[in-house]
């Protein structure tokens, strides 16, 4: 098995991005996990409301497509990028 990971920069806008693996999987990417980040602050931010989804049918040996989502307009300025982890062979 091969494990790869990375960070996708992002802001609070809704965007769709193609992410390229540092090294293409020779046979198949089996799984991708994503975690959306919130920008650091000293107080809790109830308005950091957003998500990140891998778009179905876009996972290939060398890339995948991610959809950064913002669930309400108050999230502007608080949402950050996304960490990802992929496993394949």
mmCIF file with all atom_site columns, C-alpha atoms in Angstrom:
data_model
loop_
_atom_site.group_PDB
_atom_site.id
_atom_site.type_symbol
_atom_site.label_atom_id
_atom_site.label_alt_id
_atom_site.label_comp_id
_atom_site.label_asym_id
_atom_site.label_entity_id
_atom_site.label_seq_id
_atom_site.pdbx_PDB_ins_code
_atom_site.Cartn_x
_atom_site.Cartn_y
_atom_site.Cartn_z
_atom_site.occupancy
_atom_site.B_iso_or_equiv
_atom_site.pdbx_formal_charge
_atom_site.auth_seq_id
_atom_site.auth_comp_id
_atom_site.auth_asym_id
_atom_site.auth_atom_id
_atom_site.pdbx_PDB_model_num
ATOM 1  C CA . UNK A 1 1  ? 0.000   0.000  0.000   1.00 0.00 ? 1  UNK A CA 1
ATOM 2  C CA . UNK A 1 2  ? 0.992   3.603  -0.634  1.00 0.00 ? 2  UNK A CA 1
ATOM 3  C CA . UNK A 1 3  ? -0.174  6.445  1.611   1.00 0.00 ? 3  UNK A CA 1
ATOM 4  C CA . UNK A 1 4  ? -0.087  10.101 0.557   1.00 0.00 ? 4  UNK A CA 1
ATOM 5  C CA . UNK A 1 5  ? -1.370  13.261 2.189   1.00 0.00 ? 5  UNK A CA 1
ATOM 6  C CA . UNK A 1 6  ? -1.464  16.996 1.717   1.00 0.00 ? 6  UNK A CA 1
ATOM 7  C CA . UNK A 1 7  ? -3.143  20.336 2.288   1.00 0.00 ? 7  UNK A CA 1
ATOM 8  C CA . UNK A 1 8  ? -5.416  22.211 -0.092  1.00 0.00 ? 8  UNK A CA 1
ATOM 9  C CA . UNK A 1 9  ? -5.360  25.941 0.481   1.00 0.00 ? 9  UNK A CA 1
ATOM 10 C CA . UNK A 1 10 ? -8.770  27.497 0.576   1.00 0.00 ? 10 UNK A CA 1
ATOM 11 C CA . UNK A 1 11 ? -10.724 30.449 1.744   1.00 0.00 ? 11 UNK A CA 1
ATOM 12 C CA . UNK A 1 12 ? -14.320 30.919 2.788   1.00 0.00 ? 12 UNK A CA 1
ATOM 13 C CA . UNK A 1 13 ? -15.668 30.965 -0.757  1.00 0.00 ? 13 UNK A CA 1
ATOM 14 C CA . UNK A 1 14 ? -17.206 27.910 -2.352  1.00 0.00 ? 14 UNK A CA 1
ATOM 15 C CA . UNK A 1 15 ? -14.753 26.434 -4.840  1.00 0.00 ? 15 UNK A CA 1
ATOM 16 C CA . UNK A 1 16 ? -14.180 23.239 -6.785  1.00 0.00 ? 16 UNK A CA 1
ATOM 17 C CA . UNK A 1 17 ? -10.533 22.231 -7.157  1.00 0.00 ? 17 UNK A CA 1
ATOM 18 C CA . UNK A 1 18 ? -8.625  19.404 -8.814  1.00 0.00 ? 18 UNK A CA 1
ATOM 19 C CA . UNK A 1 19 ? -5.990  17.986 -6.463  1.00 0.00 ? 19 UNK A CA 1
ATOM 20 C CA . UNK A 1 20 ? -3.014  16.122 -7.938  1.00 0.00 ? 20 UNK A CA 1
ATOM 21 C CA . UNK A 1 21 ? -1.247  13.463 -5.883  1.00 0.00 ? 21 UNK A CA 1
ATOM 22 C CA . UNK A 1 22 ? 2.501   14.037 -5.385  1.00 0.00 ? 22 UNK A CA 1
ATOM 23 C CA . UNK A 1 23 ? 3.045   10.583 -6.932  1.00 0.00 ? 23 UNK A CA 1
ATOM 24 C CA . UNK A 1 24 ? 0.428   8.836  -9.079  1.00 0.00 ? 24 UNK A CA 1
ATOM 25 C CA . UNK A 1 25 ? -0.823  5.478  -7.825  1.00 0.00 ? 25 UNK A CA 1
ATOM 26 C CA . UNK A 1 26 ? 0.298   2.792  -10.264 1.00 0.00 ? 26 UNK A CA 1
ATOM 27 C CA . UNK A 1 27 ? -2.837  0.648  -9.954  1.00 0.00 ? 27 UNK A CA 1
ATOM 28 C CA . UNK A 1 28 ? -5.634  2.325  -7.993  1.00 0.00 ? 28 UNK A CA 1
ATOM 29 C CA . UNK A 1 29 ? -6.522  4.896  -5.333  1.00 0.00 ? 29 UNK A CA 1
ATOM 30 C CA . UNK A 1 30 ? -8.625  3.033  -2.775  1.00 0.00 ? 30 UNK A CA 1
ATOM 31 C CA . UNK A 1 31 ? -9.740  5.783  -0.394  1.00 0.00 ? 31 UNK A CA 1
ATOM 32 C CA . UNK A 1 32 ? -9.523  9.534  0.256   1.00 0.00 ? 32 UNK A CA 1
ATOM 33 C CA . UNK A 1 33 ? -10.304 11.210 3.586   1.00 0.00 ? 33 UNK A CA 1
ATOM 34 C CA . UNK A 1 34 ? -10.715 14.993 3.923   1.00 0.00 ? 34 UNK A CA 1
ATOM 35 C CA . UNK A 1 35 ? -10.923 17.362 6.913   1.00 0.00 ? 35 UNK A CA 1
ATOM 36 C CA . UNK A 1 36 ? -11.949 21.010 6.507   1.00 0.00 ? 36 UNK A CA 1
ATOM 37 C CA . UNK A 1 37 ? -10.006 23.483 8.648   1.00 0.00 ? 37 UNK A CA 1
ATOM 38 C CA . UNK A 1 38 ? -11.094 26.623 10.475  1.00 0.00 ? 38 UNK A CA 1
ATOM 39 C CA . UNK A 1 39 ? -8.823  29.633 10.725  1.00 0.00 ? 39 UNK A CA 1
ATOM 40 C CA . UNK A 1 40 ? -7.218  30.059 14.148  1.00 0.00 ? 40 UNK A CA 1
ATOM 41 C CA . UNK A 1 41 ? -8.817  32.408 16.619  1.00 0.00 ? 41 UNK A CA 1
ATOM 42 C CA . UNK A 1 42 ? -8.733  32.874 20.371  1.00 0.00 ? 42 UNK A CA 1
ATOM 43 C CA . UNK A 1 43 ? -12.512 32.655 20.710  1.00 0.00 ? 43 UNK A CA 1
ATOM 44 C CA . UNK A 1 44 ? -14.905 30.005 19.401  1.00 0.00 ? 44 UNK A CA 1
ATOM 45 C CA . UNK A 1 45 ? -16.397 30.810 16.013  1.00 0.00 ? 45 UNK A CA 1
ATOM 46 C CA . UNK A 1 46 ? -19.887 29.423 15.714  1.00 0.00 ? 46 UNK A CA 1
ATOM 47 C CA . UNK A 1 47 ? -20.038 30.874 12.215  1.00 0.00 ? 47 UNK A CA 1
ATOM 48 C CA . UNK A 1 48 ? -17.189 28.747 10.785  1.00 0.00 ? 48 UNK A CA 1
ATOM 49 C CA . UNK A 1 49 ? -19.733 26.564 9.046   1.00 0.00 ? 49 UNK A CA 1
ATOM 50 C CA . UNK A 1 50 ? -18.548 24.699 5.957   1.00 0.00 ? 50 UNK A CA 1
ATOM 51 C CA . UNK A 1 51 ? -17.490 21.382 4.549   1.00 0.00 ? 51 UNK A CA 1
ATOM 52 C CA . UNK A 1 52 ? -15.355 19.606 1.992   1.00 0.00 ? 52 UNK A CA 1
ATOM 53 C CA . UNK A 1 53 ? -16.541 16.799 -0.256  1.00 0.00 ? 53 UNK A CA 1
ATOM 54 C CA . UNK A 1 54 ? -14.714 14.557 -2.707  1.00 0.00 ? 54 UNK A CA 1
ATOM 55 C CA . UNK A 1 55 ? -16.816 14.532 -5.859  1.00 0.00 ? 55 UNK A CA 1
ATOM 56 C CA . UNK A 1 56 ? -18.033 11.052 -6.746  1.00 0.00 ? 56 UNK A CA 1
ATOM 57 C CA . UNK A 1 57 ? -16.512 9.633  -9.904  1.00 0.00 ? 57 UNK A CA 1
ATOM 58 C CA . UNK A 1 58 ? -13.459 11.931 -9.848  1.00 0.00 ? 58 UNK A CA 1
ATOM 59 C CA . UNK A 1 59 ? -10.981 9.730  -7.975  1.00 0.00 ? 59 UNK A CA 1
ATOM 60 C CA . UNK A 1 60 ? -8.251  8.598  -10.325 1.00 0.00 ? 60 UNK A CA 1
ATOM 61 C CA . UNK A 1 61 ? -4.700  7.288  -10.049 1.00 0.00 ? 61 UNK A CA 1
ATOM 62 C CA . UNK A 1 62 ? -3.237  10.804 -10.231 1.00 0.00 ? 62 UNK A CA 1
ATOM 63 C CA . UNK A 1 63 ? -5.926  13.182 -8.946  1.00 0.00 ? 63 UNK A CA 1
ATOM 64 C CA . UNK A 1 64 ? -9.349  13.820 -7.412  1.00 0.00 ? 64 UNK A CA 1
ATOM 65 C CA . UNK A 1 65 ? -11.771 16.756 -7.317  1.00 0.00 ? 65 UNK A CA 1
ATOM 66 C CA . UNK A 1 66 ? -12.870 18.444 -4.099  1.00 0.00 ? 66 UNK A CA 1
ATOM 67 C CA . UNK A 1 67 ? -15.782 20.782 -3.437  1.00 0.00 ? 67 UNK A CA 1
ATOM 68 C CA . UNK A 1 68 ? -15.231 23.373 -0.697  1.00 0.00 ? 68 UNK A CA 1
ATOM 69 C CA . UNK A 1 69 ? -18.615 24.397 0.681   1.00 0.00 ? 69 UNK A CA 1
ATOM 70 C CA . UNK A 1 70 ? -19.784 27.280 2.831   1.00 0.00 ? 70 UNK A CA 1
ATOM 71 C CA . UNK A 1 71 ? -23.122 26.692 4.558   1.00 0.00 ? 71 UNK A CA 1
ATOM 72 C CA . UNK A 1 72 ? -23.906 30.273 5.578   1.00 0.00 ? 72 UNK A CA 1
ATOM 73 C CA . UNK A 1 73 ? -22.717 33.770 4.709   1.00 0.00 ? 73 UNK A CA 1
ATOM 74 C CA . UNK A 1 74 ? -21.398 34.351 8.250   1.00 0.00 ? 74 UNK A CA 1
ATOM 75 C CA . UNK A 1 75 ? -18.585 31.859 7.513   1.00 0.00 ? 75 UNK A CA 1
ATOM 76 C CA . UNK A 1 76 ? -16.724 34.366 5.329   1.00 0.00 ? 76 UNK A CA 1
ATOM 77 C CA . UNK A 1 77 ? -13.270 34.877 6.787   1.00 0.00 ? 77 UNK A CA 1
ATOM 78 C CA . UNK A 1 78 ? -13.352 31.938 9.225   1.00 0.00 ? 78 UNK A CA 1
ATOM 79 C CA . UNK A 1 79 ? -13.034 28.849 7.018   1.00 0.00 ? 79 UNK A CA 1
ATOM 80 C CA . UNK A 1 80 ? -9.620  27.619 5.963   1.00 0.00 ? 80 UNK A CA 1
ATOM 81 C CA . UNK A 1 81 ? -8.273  24.935 3.677   1.00 0.00 ? 81 UNK A CA 1
ATOM 82 C CA . UNK A 1 82 ? -8.578  21.150 3.774   1.00 0.00 ? 82 UNK A CA 1
ATOM 83 C CA . UNK A 1 83 ? -6.217  18.367 4.814   1.00 0.00 ? 83 UNK A CA 1
ATOM 84 C CA . UNK A 1 84 ? -6.422  15.149 2.777   1.00 0.00 ? 84 UNK A CA 1
ATOM 85 C CA . UNK A 1 85 ? -5.099  11.595 2.996   1.00 0.00 ? 85 UNK A CA 1
ATOM 86 C CA . UNK A 1 86 ? -5.179  9.005  0.213   1.00 0.00 ? 86 UNK A CA 1
ATOM 87 C CA . UNK A 1 87 ? -4.404  5.284  0.236   1.00 0.00 ? 87 UNK A CA 1
ATOM 88 C CA . UNK A 1 88 ? -3.830  3.153  -2.827  1.00 0.00 ? 88 UNK A CA 1
ATOM 89 C CA . UNK A 1 89 ? -1.375  0.885  -4.577  1.00 0.00 ? 89 UNK A CA 1
#
